[in-house]
Amino acid sequence: MRALHGIDLEVRRGEALGLVGESGCGKSVTWLAALGLLGGRARIGGEVLLEGRNLAGAPVAELERVRGRRIAMIFQDPSSSLNPVHRIGRQLGEALRLHRGLEGTALEAEAQRLLDRVGIADGKRRLGDYPHELSGGMNQRVMIAMALAGQPDLLIADEPTTALDATIQAQILELLAEIRRETRMAMVLISHDLGVVAENTDRVCVMYAGRIVEDAPIDTVFEAPAHPYTRGLLAALPELEGPRRMLVPIAGVVPEPANLPPGCSFAPRCDRRIEACGHAPPPATELAPQHRVACIRA
Amino acid sequence: MTALLEVSNLARTYDVRRGRWPFARLATLHAVDGVSFELPAGRTLGLVGESGCGKTTTAKLVLGLLPASGGEVRVGGEALPAAHSPHWRALRRRMQMVYQDPLGALDRRLSVGRQVMEPLVIHGAGSTAERRDKALAMLDAVGLAQHHFDRFPHELSGGQRQRIVLARALILDPQLLVCDEPISALDVSIQAQVVNLLLALQQKLGLAYLFISHDLRMVRQVSHEVAVMYLGRIVEQGDPDRLFATPAHPYTQALVSAIPTHGRARKRRIVLPGEPPNPVDRPAGCAFHPRCPHAVERCRIETPALRLLADGRRAACHLAEQIA
């Protein structure tokens, strides 16, 4: 089974990139593959270049110097990413010891500073808490603190607020934006929510069935989406203001990865398809500077 | 005309222990605390709020799946009978529930057809052939094909499974459907399909929906009226367009401003400090005051009642007029 079909993307220093798509489209797998986190049964082709050095197939020792330090990751469900039987302090301390070589009082001071940085008051006491003693929002703050422990250049945030309530989501996104303003850290924000991506990134890649179908600056995606799938996603979303209109759903369902249609994967659901769409997967073409789209009808 | 569903002063409390010791002091948790609303036939009431605010508890109280600690639920003018009594079972034909996770709500070992027919079997309605015909008609009504009758839940997509749940809920011709986060587990492109189906079914069958969701845009899309809950109480209630465009209660204001949208530059996001308090430690006065940017002394002492504002909506805030 092939999960990804040739992903080409680039994250510049300090940039915020959004990755949008429905479940199973390969948003998360892209980054797990790039960081060599998929396990022995996955076969990965292509190149992953970090400042010119290829990470794909790199020895484990080299990957371990990158993971957590140069590139950190946070996930959707913070409570299951944290170890329930260890105190917060020990887990945060582990990251600081591994990535920064801190020990003793320096380690404790830095751990407290990080908790303070992510907005957890009374850090000293919190370091002694177990994850179950904190709320979901607090645990996500701890995850962010751990991700910051290695002072990464790039943070992969995989649906960081999906499990959180609306007002807590606003807090966490605000925190990430603040940290990025301070540290110039680049971020890849993976989300199924176009709104979340729109507010927090500069550029977005829309994925469908293991391919990037559109790559454009945020405003372009909302004002002049070129790929029929991107258009479909926007038409399926209700507005919060203005007159209510009938939603236009995308017909059909996402194809199974093991059973993709020949040619363009979106063709069976597409209202603009022509015969040629079924022949070969459309190549990504540049419609305008910084606007790539994989559709022969765009 | 009496409304199909009348809920007055509904309450549900739990006794919980403070701390982890068996001899710890008992405290009372107010999961739902004096909730009142009316739902006329053929209309939709949207219930929004964050997790733990009492939305789902309200839904269960309405159906009698949980006994209420106080207040009253009336269906078609008559009080909800004791749960599991024959009278209650008869009444339950008219009120059905749809849950968030369709796979969890379906039995994986039973074919689609048997599950859709099951309510008819339970209520002893019709002959075997009639049940089958009715089930096939229901599948057609929710946009599924005849051949889905013999399939099993795992063979279908999430959207199709939710359609089956709907078909099963509708087969007894209910008047009220309680939908608890019916589209939250579905992908964006499928959510619109299910929402459009719910709207079409309402038009065709005159159903009333109690629609629970944390997705404010979807709630606006389907609702005739919206109630916002915070810590077991309704804090604002009214027309969805007005409520979301110019929220009166500070909590609704924060909730609406927290929805990420494209091109927000015009509006500032209100980021609330802190998290919803534990319902066991409900703050005195207005439960929202510790997080409220406008709170004054009075808010710490006096609990605001849900009251009618000049524009016809209701809000439970002492300062609703000043901060609007």
Coordinates of C-alpha atoms in Angstrom, one line a residue:
Chain A
M1 CA 0.0 0.0 0.0
R2 CA 1.3 3.4 -1.0
A3 CA 0.5 6.2 1.5
L4 CA 2.4 9.0 -0.2
H5 CA 2.9 9.6 -3.9
G6 CA 5.8 12.0 -4.2
I7 CA 5.5 14.9 -1.8
D8 CA 7.6 18.0 -2.7
L9 CA 7.6 20.8 -0.2
E10 CA 9.9 23.3 1.2
V11 CA 9.9 25.1 4.6
R12 CA 12.0 28.2 4.8
R13 CA 13.6 29.5 7.9
G14 CA 11.1 31.2 10.2
E15 CA 8.2 30.3 7.9
A16 CA 4.8 29.0 9.0
L17 CA 3.5 26.4 6.6
G18 CA 0.0 24.9 6.9
L19 CA -0.8 21.3 5.8
V20 CA -4.5 20.7 5.2
G21 CA -6.4 17.6 4.3
E22 CA -8.9 15.1 5.5
S23 CA -8.1 12.0 7.6
G24 CA -5.9 9.5 5.8
C25 CA -4.5 12.0 3.2
G26 CA -1.0 11.6 4.4
K27 CA -0.5 14.9 6.4
S28 CA 1.1 13.2 9.4
V29 CA 2.8 10.3 7.5
T30 CA 4.8 12.9 5.5
W31 CA 6.5 14.2 8.6
L32 CA 6.8 10.8 10.3
A33 CA 8.5 9.6 7.1
A34 CA 10.8 12.6 6.9
L35 CA 12.0 12.1 10.5
G36 CA 12.4 8.3 10.1
L37 CA 9.7 7.5 12.6
L38 CA 7.7 5.1 10.6
G39 CA 9.3 1.8 11.7
G40 CA 10.9 -1.0 9.8
R41 CA 8.0 -2.0 7.6
A42 CA 7.8 1.4 5.9
R43 CA 9.8 1.9 2.7
I44 CA 10.6 5.5 2.1
G45 CA 11.9 7.0 -1.2
G46 CA 13.1 10.4 -2.0
E47 CA 15.1 13.0 -0.2
V48 CA 14.6 15.0 3.0
L49 CA 17.1 17.9 3.0
L50 CA 17.8 19.8 6.2
E51 CA 20.1 22.7 5.2
G52 CA 21.4 20.5 2.4
R53 CA 22.0 17.3 4.4
N54 CA 19.9 14.3 3.4
L55 CA 18.0 12.8 6.3
A56 CA 16.3 10.0 4.4
G57 CA 18.3 6.8 5.1
A58 CA 20.7 8.7 7.4
P59 CA 22.2 6.6 10.2
V60 CA 20.1 6.6 13.4
A61 CA 22.8 8.5 15.3
E62 CA 22.5 11.4 12.9
L63 CA 18.7 11.3 13.0
E64 CA 18.8 11.4 16.7
R65 CA 20.8 14.6 16.6
V66 CA 18.0 16.2 14.5
R67 CA 14.9 14.8 16.1
G68 CA 13.8 16.9 19.0
R69 CA 16.7 19.3 18.7
R70 CA 16.6 20.7 15.1
I71 CA 13.1 19.5 14.4
A72 CA 10.6 19.0 17.2
M73 CA 7.1 17.6 17.0
I74 CA 3.9 18.0 19.0
F75 CA 0.8 15.8 18.6
Q76 CA -2.9 16.0 18.7
D77 CA -3.5 14.2 22.0
P78 CA -1.1 15.5 24.6
S79 CA -2.2 13.1 27.4
S80 CA -1.3 10.1 25.3
S81 CA 2.1 11.6 24.2
L82 CA 3.2 12.1 27.8
N83 CA 4.1 9.1 29.9
P84 CA 1.4 8.7 32.5
V85 CA 3.6 7.2 35.2
H86 CA 6.3 9.8 35.2
R87 CA 6.1 13.3 36.6
I88 CA 6.1 16.3 34.3
G89 CA 9.5 17.4 35.6
R90 CA 11.2 14.1 34.8
Q91 CA 9.9 14.1 31.2
L92 CA 10.8 17.7 30.6
G93 CA 14.2 17.1 32.3
E94 CA 14.9 14.1 30.0
A95 CA 14.5 16.3 27.0
L96 CA 16.8 19.0 28.5
R97 CA 19.4 16.4 29.4
L98 CA 19.3 14.8 26.0
H99 CA 19.3 17.9 23.8
R100 CA 21.1 20.5 25.9
G101 CA 23.2 18.3 28.3
L102 CA 21.9 20.2 31.3
E103 CA 22.1 18.7 34.8
G104 CA 21.3 19.5 38.4
T105 CA 20.2 23.0 39.3
A106 CA 20.7 24.3 35.8
L107 CA 18.3 21.7 34.5
E108 CA 15.7 22.5 37.2
A109 CA 16.0 26.2 36.5
E110 CA 15.6 25.7 32.8
A111 CA 12.6 23.4 33.2
Q112 CA 10.9 26.0 35.4
R113 CA 11.7 28.8 32.9
L114 CA 10.2 26.7 30.1
L115 CA 7.0 26.0 32.0
D116 CA 6.8 29.7 32.7
R117 CA 7.4 30.4 29.0
V118 CA 4.4 28.3 28.0
G119 CA 2.2 30.0 30.5
I120 CA 2.1 27.4 33.3
A121 CA 2.0 29.3 36.6
D122 CA 3.7 27.9 39.7
G123 CA 6.2 25.9 37.6
K124 CA 8.1 24.5 40.5
R125 CA 5.1 22.7 41.9
R126 CA 3.8 21.7 38.5
L127 CA 7.1 19.8 37.8
G128 CA 6.0 17.4 40.5
D129 CA 2.6 16.7 38.9
Y130 CA 1.6 13.7 36.8
P131 CA 0.0 14.3 33.4
H132 CA -3.4 13.1 34.7
E133 CA -3.3 15.9 37.3
L134 CA -3.3 18.5 34.5
S135 CA -6.0 19.4 32.0
G136 CA -5.7 18.8 28.3
G137 CA -4.7 22.4 27.6
M138 CA -2.0 22.3 30.3
N139 CA -0.6 19.0 29.0
Q140 CA -0.4 20.5 25.5
R141 CA 1.6 23.4 27.1
V142 CA 3.9 20.8 28.7
M143 CA 4.4 19.2 25.3
I144 CA 5.2 22.6 23.8
A145 CA 7.7 23.2 26.6
M146 CA 9.3 19.8 25.8
A147 CA 9.4 20.6 22.1
L148 CA 11.1 23.9 23.0
A149 CA 13.7 22.2 25.2
G150 CA 15.9 21.5 22.2
Q151 CA 15.6 25.0 20.9
P152 CA 14.4 23.7 17.5
D153 CA 14.6 25.5 14.2
L154 CA 11.4 23.8 13.0
L155 CA 8.3 22.7 15.0
I156 CA 5.9 20.2 13.5
A157 CA 2.6 20.7 15.1
D158 CA 0.3 17.8 14.2
E159 CA -3.3 18.9 15.0
P160 CA -2.1 20.6 18.2
T161 CA -5.5 21.9 19.2
T162 CA -7.9 19.4 17.8
A163 CA -8.5 17.7 21.1
L164 CA -9.0 21.0 22.9
D165 CA -11.9 23.3 23.6
A166 CA -12.4 26.4 21.5
T167 CA -11.2 28.9 24.2
I168 CA -8.2 26.7 25.1
Q169 CA -7.4 26.3 21.4
A170 CA -7.2 30.1 21.1
Q171 CA -4.8 30.2 24.0
I172 CA -2.5 27.5 22.6
L173 CA -2.4 29.0 19.1
E174 CA -1.7 32.4 20.6
L175 CA 1.2 30.9 22.6
L176 CA 2.7 29.2 19.5
A177 CA 2.5 32.5 17.6
E178 CA 4.2 34.4 20.5
I179 CA 7.0 31.8 20.7
R180 CA 7.5 32.1 16.9
R181 CA 7.7 35.9 17.1
E182 CA 10.4 35.6 19.8
T183 CA 12.5 32.7 18.4
R184 CA 12.0 32.9 14.6
M185 CA 11.3 29.2 14.7
A186 CA 9.7 27.8 11.6
M187 CA 6.5 25.8 12.0
V188 CA 4.5 23.3 10.0
L189 CA 0.9 23.3 11.2
I190 CA -0.9 20.2 10.3
S191 CA -4.7 20.5 10.5
H192 CA -8.0 19.5 9.0
D193 CA -9.3 23.0 9.9
L194 CA -8.8 25.5 7.2
G195 CA -9.6 28.3 9.6
V196 CA -6.9 27.3 12.1
V197 CA -4.4 27.2 9.2
A198 CA -5.5 30.5 7.8
E199 CA -5.0 32.4 11.0
N200 CA -1.6 30.9 11.9
T201 CA 0.4 30.3 8.7
D202 CA 1.6 32.2 5.7
R203 CA 1.4 29.5 3.1
V204 CA -0.7 26.3 2.8
C205 CA -0.3 22.9 1.1
V206 CA -3.6 21.1 0.5
M207 CA -3.2 17.3 0.4
Y208 CA -5.5 14.7 -1.0
A209 CA -4.9 11.0 -1.1
G210 CA -1.1 11.2 -0.6
R211 CA -0.4 14.1 -2.9
I212 CA -0.1 17.8 -2.6
V213 CA -2.8 19.1 -4.9
E214 CA -2.3 22.8 -4.2
D215 CA 0.4 24.9 -2.7
A216 CA -0.2 28.6 -2.3
P217 CA -0.1 31.7 0.0
I218 CA -3.0 31.7 2.4
D219 CA -4.9 34.6 0.8
T220 CA -4.7 33.0 -2.6
V221 CA -6.2 29.8 -1.3
F222 CA -9.2 31.6 0.1
E223 CA -9.6 34.2 -2.7
A224 CA -8.6 32.3 -5.8
P225 CA -8.4 28.5 -5.0
A226 CA -7.4 26.7 -8.2
H227 CA -7.8 23.0 -7.4
P228 CA -11.4 21.7 -7.5
Y229 CA -10.7 19.9 -4.2
T230 CA -9.7 23.1 -2.5
R231 CA -12.7 24.8 -3.9
G232 CA -14.9 22.0 -2.7
L233 CA -13.5 22.2 0.9
L234 CA -14.2 25.9 1.0
A235 CA -17.8 25.4 -0.3
A236 CA -18.5 22.7 2.2
L237 CA -17.7 25.1 5.2
P238 CA -20.5 27.1 6.6
E239 CA -19.9 30.8 7.4
L240 CA -20.4 32.4 10.8
E241 CA -21.6 35.7 9.3
G242 CA -23.7 36.9 6.4
P243 CA -26.7 35.1 4.9
R244 CA -26.9 31.3 5.4
R245 CA -26.5 29.4 2.2
M246 CA -26.9 25.8 1.4
L247 CA -23.7 23.9 1.8
V248 CA -22.2 22.3 -1.2
P249 CA -20.7 19.0 -0.2
I250 CA -18.1 17.2 -2.2
A251 CA -19.8 14.1 -3.6
G252 CA -18.6 10.6 -2.9
V253 CA -15.9 9.6 -0.4
V254 CA -12.1 9.7 -0.2
P255 CA -10.7 6.7 -2.1
E256 CA -8.8 4.0 -0.1
P257 CA -5.1 4.2 -0.4
A258 CA -4.8 0.7 -1.6
N259 CA -7.4 1.3 -4.3
L260 CA -6.7 4.6 -5.9
P261 CA -8.3 5.4 -9.2
P262 CA -6.0 5.7 -12.2
G263 CA -5.0 9.2 -13.1
C264 CA -6.0 12.0 -10.8
S265 CA -7.2 10.6 -7.4
F266 CA -9.8 13.3 -7.1
A267 CA -11.3 12.8 -10.5
P268 CA -14.2 10.5 -9.4
R269 CA -15.5 13.2 -7.1
C270 CA -14.6 16.1 -9.3
D271 CA -17.3 18.1 -11.1
R272 CA -14.8 19.5 -13.7
R273 CA -13.3 16.2 -14.8
I274 CA -12.7 15.4 -18.4
E275 CA -11.6 12.2 -19.9
A276 CA -7.9 13.0 -19.8
C277 CA -8.1 13.2 -16.0
G278 CA -8.3 9.4 -15.8
H279 CA -5.1 8.9 -17.8
A280 CA -2.3 10.0 -15.6
P281 CA -1.8 11.8 -12.3
P282 CA -1.6 15.5 -13.1
P283 CA 1.8 17.0 -12.6
A284 CA 2.2 20.1 -10.3
T285 CA 2.3 23.2 -12.5
E286 CA 3.1 26.7 -11.5
L287 CA 0.0 28.9 -12.1
A288 CA 1.6 32.0 -10.6
P289 CA 4.8 32.6 -8.6
Q290 CA 4.4 30.6 -5.3
H291 CA 1.2 29.0 -6.5
R292 CA 1.5 25.4 -7.6
V293 CA -1.5 23.2 -8.5
A294 CA -1.8 19.6 -9.6
C295 CA -4.8 19.8 -11.9
I296 CA -5.0 19.8 -15.7
R297 CA -8.2 21.8 -15.6
A298 CA -7.0 24.6 -13.3
Chain B
M1 CA -49.9 25.9 21.1
T2 CA -47.7 23.9 23.4
A3 CA -44.1 23.2 22.2
L4 CA -43.1 19.6 21.4
L5 CA -40.5 19.7 24.1
E6 CA -40.6 21.9 27.2
V7 CA -37.8 21.8 29.7
S8 CA -38.1 23.8 32.8
N9 CA -35.5 24.3 35.5
L10 CA -33.9 21.0 34.7
A11 CA -31.1 20.0 37.1
R12 CA -28.8 17.1 37.6
T13 CA -26.3 16.8 40.5
Y14 CA -23.8 14.2 41.4
D15 CA -22.2 13.5 44.8
V16 CA -18.5 13.3 44.3
R17 CA -15.6 12.9 46.7
R18 CA -13.1 15.7 47.0
G19 CA -9.7 14.2 46.7
R20 CA -8.8 10.5 46.4
W21 CA -9.4 9.3 49.9
P22 CA -12.5 7.1 50.7
F23 CA -13.3 9.3 53.8
A24 CA -12.8 12.6 51.9
R25 CA -15.6 15.1 52.2
L26 CA -18.5 14.7 49.8
A27 CA -19.3 17.6 47.5
T28 CA -22.1 18.2 45.0
L29 CA -21.3 18.6 41.4
H30 CA -24.0 20.5 39.5
A31 CA -23.7 19.0 36.0
V32 CA -26.9 20.8 34.8
D33 CA -28.2 23.6 37.0
G34 CA -31.6 25.1 36.2
V35 CA -31.8 24.8 32.4
S36 CA -35.1 25.8 30.7
F37 CA -36.0 25.9 27.0
E38 CA -38.8 25.1 24.6
L39 CA -38.5 23.3 21.3
P40 CA -41.5 23.6 18.9
A41 CA -42.2 20.8 16.4
G42 CA -40.1 21.0 13.2
R43 CA -37.6 23.4 14.7
T44 CA -33.9 23.1 15.7
L45 CA -32.4 24.3 19.0
G46 CA -28.6 24.3 18.9
L47 CA -26.8 23.7 22.2
V48 CA -23.2 24.9 22.3
G49 CA -20.5 25.0 24.9
E50 CA -17.2 23.5 25.8
S51 CA -16.6 20.0 27.1
G52 CA -18.0 19.5 30.6
C53 CA -20.6 22.3 30.3
G54 CA -23.5 19.9 30.6
K55 CA -24.6 19.6 26.9
T56 CA -24.7 15.9 26.8
T57 CA -26.1 15.5 30.3
T58 CA -29.0 17.8 29.2
A59 CA -29.6 15.6 26.2
K60 CA -29.7 12.5 28.3
L61 CA -32.1 14.1 30.8
V62 CA -34.4 15.1 28.0
L63 CA -34.7 11.5 26.8
G64 CA -35.0 10.2 30.4
L65 CA -31.8 8.2 30.0
L66 CA -30.7 9.9 33.2
P67 CA -33.1 10.7 36.1
A68 CA -33.2 14.4 36.8
S69 CA -32.4 15.8 40.2
G70 CA -34.9 18.6 39.7
G71 CA -37.1 20.4 37.2
E72 CA -39.3 18.9 34.6
V73 CA -39.3 17.7 31.0
R74 CA -42.6 17.7 29.1
V75 CA -43.1 16.1 25.8
G76 CA -46.2 17.1 23.8
G77 CA -47.6 18.7 27.0
E78 CA -47.2 15.6 29.2
A79 CA -44.5 15.0 31.8
L80 CA -41.8 12.5 31.0
P81 CA -42.7 9.3 32.7
A82 CA -40.3 7.3 34.8
A83 CA -37.6 5.7 32.8
H84 CA -38.1 2.1 31.6
S85 CA -41.8 2.2 32.4
P86 CA -44.1 1.0 29.6
H87 CA -45.4 4.5 29.2
W88 CA -41.8 5.8 28.8
R89 CA -41.0 3.2 26.2
A90 CA -44.0 4.2 24.2
L91 CA -43.0 7.8 24.5
R92 CA -39.4 7.0 23.5
R93 CA -40.7 6.1 20.0
R94 CA -41.2 9.7 19.5
M95 CA -37.7 10.8 20.6
Q96 CA -34.5 9.3 19.4
M97 CA -30.8 10.0 19.8
V98 CA -27.9 10.2 17.4
Y99 CA -24.4 10.0 18.8
Q100 CA -21.0 11.3 17.7
D101 CA -19.3 8.1 16.8
P102 CA -21.4 6.0 14.4
L103 CA -19.1 3.0 14.6
G104 CA -19.6 2.9 18.4
A105 CA -23.3 3.3 18.0
L106 CA -23.6 0.4 15.6
D107 CA -23.2 -3.3 16.3
R108 CA -20.4 -4.6 14.1
R109 CA -21.8 -8.1 14.1
L110 CA -25.2 -7.3 12.7
S111 CA -26.0 -6.4 9.1
V112 CA -27.1 -2.9 8.3
G113 CA -30.6 -4.1 7.5
R114 CA -31.1 -5.9 10.8
Q115 CA -29.9 -2.9 12.8
V116 CA -32.2 -0.5 10.9
M117 CA -35.1 -2.9 11.5
E118 CA -34.3 -3.5 15.2
P119 CA -36.4 -0.6 16.6
L120 CA -39.4 -2.0 14.8
V121 CA -38.7 -5.4 16.3
I122 CA -38.3 -3.9 19.8
H123 CA -41.6 -2.1 19.5
G124 CA -43.3 -5.0 17.9
A125 CA -44.3 -3.0 14.9
G126 CA -45.3 -4.6 11.6
S127 CA -44.7 -8.1 10.0
T128 CA -41.3 -9.2 8.9
A129 CA -42.0 -8.2 5.3
E130 CA -43.3 -4.8 6.4
R131 CA -40.2 -4.2 8.5
R132 CA -38.0 -5.0 5.6
D133 CA -39.9 -2.6 3.3
K134 CA -39.8 0.1 5.8
A135 CA -36.1 -0.3 6.4
L136 CA -35.4 -0.2 2.7
A137 CA -37.5 3.0 2.4
M138 CA -35.5 4.5 5.3
L139 CA -32.2 3.6 3.6
D140 CA -33.4 5.3 0.5
A141 CA -34.5 8.4 2.5
V142 CA -31.0 8.8 4.0
G143 CA -29.4 8.4 0.6
L144 CA -28.2 4.8 0.8
A145 CA -28.8 2.1 -1.8
Q146 CA -30.7 -1.1 -1.5
H147 CA -27.6 -3.2 -1.5
H148 CA -26.4 -1.6 1.7
F149 CA -29.1 -3.6 3.5
D150 CA -26.9 -6.7 3.6
R151 CA -23.6 -5.0 4.3
F152 CA -21.9 -4.7 7.7
P153 CA -20.7 -1.4 9.4
H154 CA -17.0 -2.0 8.8
E155 CA -17.6 -2.2 5.0
L156 CA -18.9 1.4 5.0
S157 CA -17.4 4.9 5.3
G158 CA -17.9 7.1 8.3
G159 CA -20.5 9.2 6.5
Q160 CA -22.5 6.2 5.4
R161 CA -22.4 4.8 8.9
Q162 CA -23.8 8.0 10.3
R163 CA -26.6 7.7 7.6
I164 CA -27.4 4.2 9.0
V165 CA -27.6 5.6 12.5
L166 CA -30.0 8.2 11.2
A167 CA -32.1 5.6 9.3
R168 CA -32.4 3.5 12.5
A169 CA -33.3 6.6 14.6
L170 CA -35.9 7.6 12.1
I171 CA -37.6 4.3 11.4
L172 CA -40.1 4.7 14.2
D173 CA -41.2 8.1 12.8
P174 CA -40.0 10.1 15.8
Q175 CA -40.9 13.8 16.2
L176 CA -37.7 14.7 18.0
L177 CA -34.1 13.8 17.3
V178 CA -31.4 14.5 19.9
C179 CA -28.2 14.8 18.0
D180 CA -25.1 14.8 20.2
E181 CA -22.1 16.0 18.0
P182 CA -23.5 14.1 15.0
I183 CA -20.9 15.3 12.6
S184 CA -17.8 15.9 14.7
A185 CA -16.3 12.5 13.9
L186 CA -16.7 13.1 10.1
D187 CA -14.3 14.7 7.6
V188 CA -15.1 18.2 6.4
S189 CA -16.3 17.2 2.9
I190 CA -18.6 14.6 4.5
Q191 CA -20.0 16.9 7.3
A192 CA -21.7 19.0 4.7
Q193 CA -23.4 15.9 3.2
V194 CA -24.8 14.9 6.6
V195 CA -25.9 18.4 7.5
N196 CA -27.7 18.8 4.2
L197 CA -29.4 15.5 4.8
L198 CA -30.5 16.5 8.3
L199 CA -32.0 19.7 6.9
A200 CA -33.7 17.9 4.1
L201 CA -35.2 15.3 6.5
Q202 CA -36.4 18.1 8.7
Q203 CA -38.3 19.7 5.8
K204 CA -39.7 16.4 4.7
L205 CA -40.7 14.8 8.0
G206 CA -41.2 17.9 10.2
L207 CA -38.6 16.7 12.7
A208 CA -37.4 18.8 15.7
Y209 CA -33.7 18.6 16.5
L210 CA -31.9 19.2 19.7
F211 CA -28.5 19.8 18.0
I212 CA -25.5 19.6 20.3
S213 CA -22.2 20.7 18.9
H214 CA -19.0 22.6 19.6
D215 CA -18.8 23.7 16.0
L216 CA -20.5 27.1 16.1
R217 CA -20.6 27.5 12.3
M218 CA -22.5 24.2 11.8
V219 CA -24.8 25.2 14.7
R220 CA -25.7 28.4 13.0
Q221 CA -26.2 26.6 9.7
V222 CA -28.9 24.3 11.2
S223 CA -30.5 26.1 14.1
H224 CA -33.5 28.2 14.5
E225 CA -32.4 29.1 18.0
V226 CA -29.2 28.7 19.9
A227 CA -28.4 28.3 23.6
V228 CA -24.9 28.7 24.9
M229 CA -24.0 26.7 28.1
Y230 CA -21.3 27.4 30.6
L231 CA -20.8 25.2 33.7
G232 CA -24.3 23.7 33.6
R233 CA -26.3 26.8 32.9
I234 CA -27.5 28.6 29.8
V235 CA -25.7 31.9 29.6
E236 CA -27.2 33.2 26.4
Q237 CA -30.0 32.1 24.1
G238 CA -31.5 33.6 21.0
D239 CA -31.6 33.9 17.2
P240 CA -28.5 32.3 15.8
D241 CA -27.6 35.1 13.3
R242 CA -27.9 37.8 15.9
L243 CA -26.3 35.7 18.7
F244 CA -23.2 35.0 16.6
A245 CA -22.9 38.4 15.0
T246 CA -23.3 40.4 18.2
P247 CA -22.9 38.1 21.2
A248 CA -24.2 39.7 24.4
H249 CA -22.6 37.5 27.0
P250 CA -18.8 37.9 27.5
Y251 CA -18.4 34.1 27.3
T252 CA -20.2 33.9 24.0
Q253 CA -18.1 36.8 22.8
A254 CA -15.0 34.9 23.6
L255 CA -16.3 31.7 22.1
V256 CA -17.2 33.4 18.8
S257 CA -14.0 35.3 18.6
A258 CA -12.1 32.0 19.2
I259 CA -13.3 30.5 15.9
P260 CA -10.4 30.8 13.5
T261 CA -11.4 32.3 10.2
H262 CA -9.6 33.7 7.2
G263 CA -9.2 37.5 7.1
R264 CA -9.7 38.1 10.8
A265 CA -7.4 41.2 10.8
R266 CA -10.4 43.4 11.3
K267 CA -11.4 41.8 14.6
R268 CA -9.3 41.1 17.7
R269 CA -9.4 37.7 19.2
I270 CA -10.5 37.6 22.9
V271 CA -8.2 35.1 24.6
L272 CA -9.7 34.1 27.9
P273 CA -7.4 33.6 30.8
G274 CA -7.5 30.2 32.6
E275 CA -9.8 27.2 31.9
P276 CA -13.4 26.5 32.8
P277 CA -13.4 25.8 36.6
N278 CA -14.1 22.3 37.9
P279 CA -17.9 22.2 38.3
V280 CA -17.5 21.0 41.9
D281 CA -15.8 24.3 42.7
R282 CA -18.3 26.5 41.0
P283 CA -17.3 30.1 41.6
A284 CA -19.8 32.2 43.7
G285 CA -21.9 34.8 41.9
C286 CA -21.5 34.5 38.1
A287 CA -19.7 31.3 37.4
F288 CA -17.8 33.0 34.6
H289 CA -16.5 35.9 36.6
P290 CA -12.9 34.6 37.2
R291 CA -12.3 34.5 33.4
C292 CA -14.4 37.5 32.5
P293 CA -12.7 40.7 31.3
H294 CA -15.6 42.8 32.4
A295 CA -16.3 41.4 35.8
V296 CA -17.2 43.9 38.6
E297 CA -17.9 43.4 42.3
R298 CA -21.5 42.5 41.8
C299 CA -20.6 39.6 39.5
R300 CA -18.6 38.0 42.4
I301 CA -21.6 38.0 44.7
E302 CA -24.9 37.8 42.8
T303 CA -25.6 35.1 40.3
P304 CA -27.1 36.6 37.2
A305 CA -30.4 35.2 36.0
L306 CA -31.1 34.5 32.3
R307 CA -33.2 37.6 31.4
L308 CA -34.8 39.1 28.3
L309 CA -32.8 41.8 26.6
A310 CA -34.3 44.6 24.5
D311 CA -33.6 42.8 21.2
G312 CA -35.5 39.7 22.2
R313 CA -32.6 37.4 23.1
R314 CA -31.8 36.3 26.6
A315 CA -28.5 36.6 28.5
A316 CA -27.3 35.8 32.0
C317 CA -25.1 38.8 32.6
H318 CA -25.5 41.8 34.8
L319 CA -23.6 43.9 32.4
A320 CA -25.1 42.7 29.1
E321 CA -26.4 46.2 28.1
Q322 CA -23.1 48.0 28.9
I323 CA -20.7 45.6 27.2
A324 CA -22.7 44.9 24.0

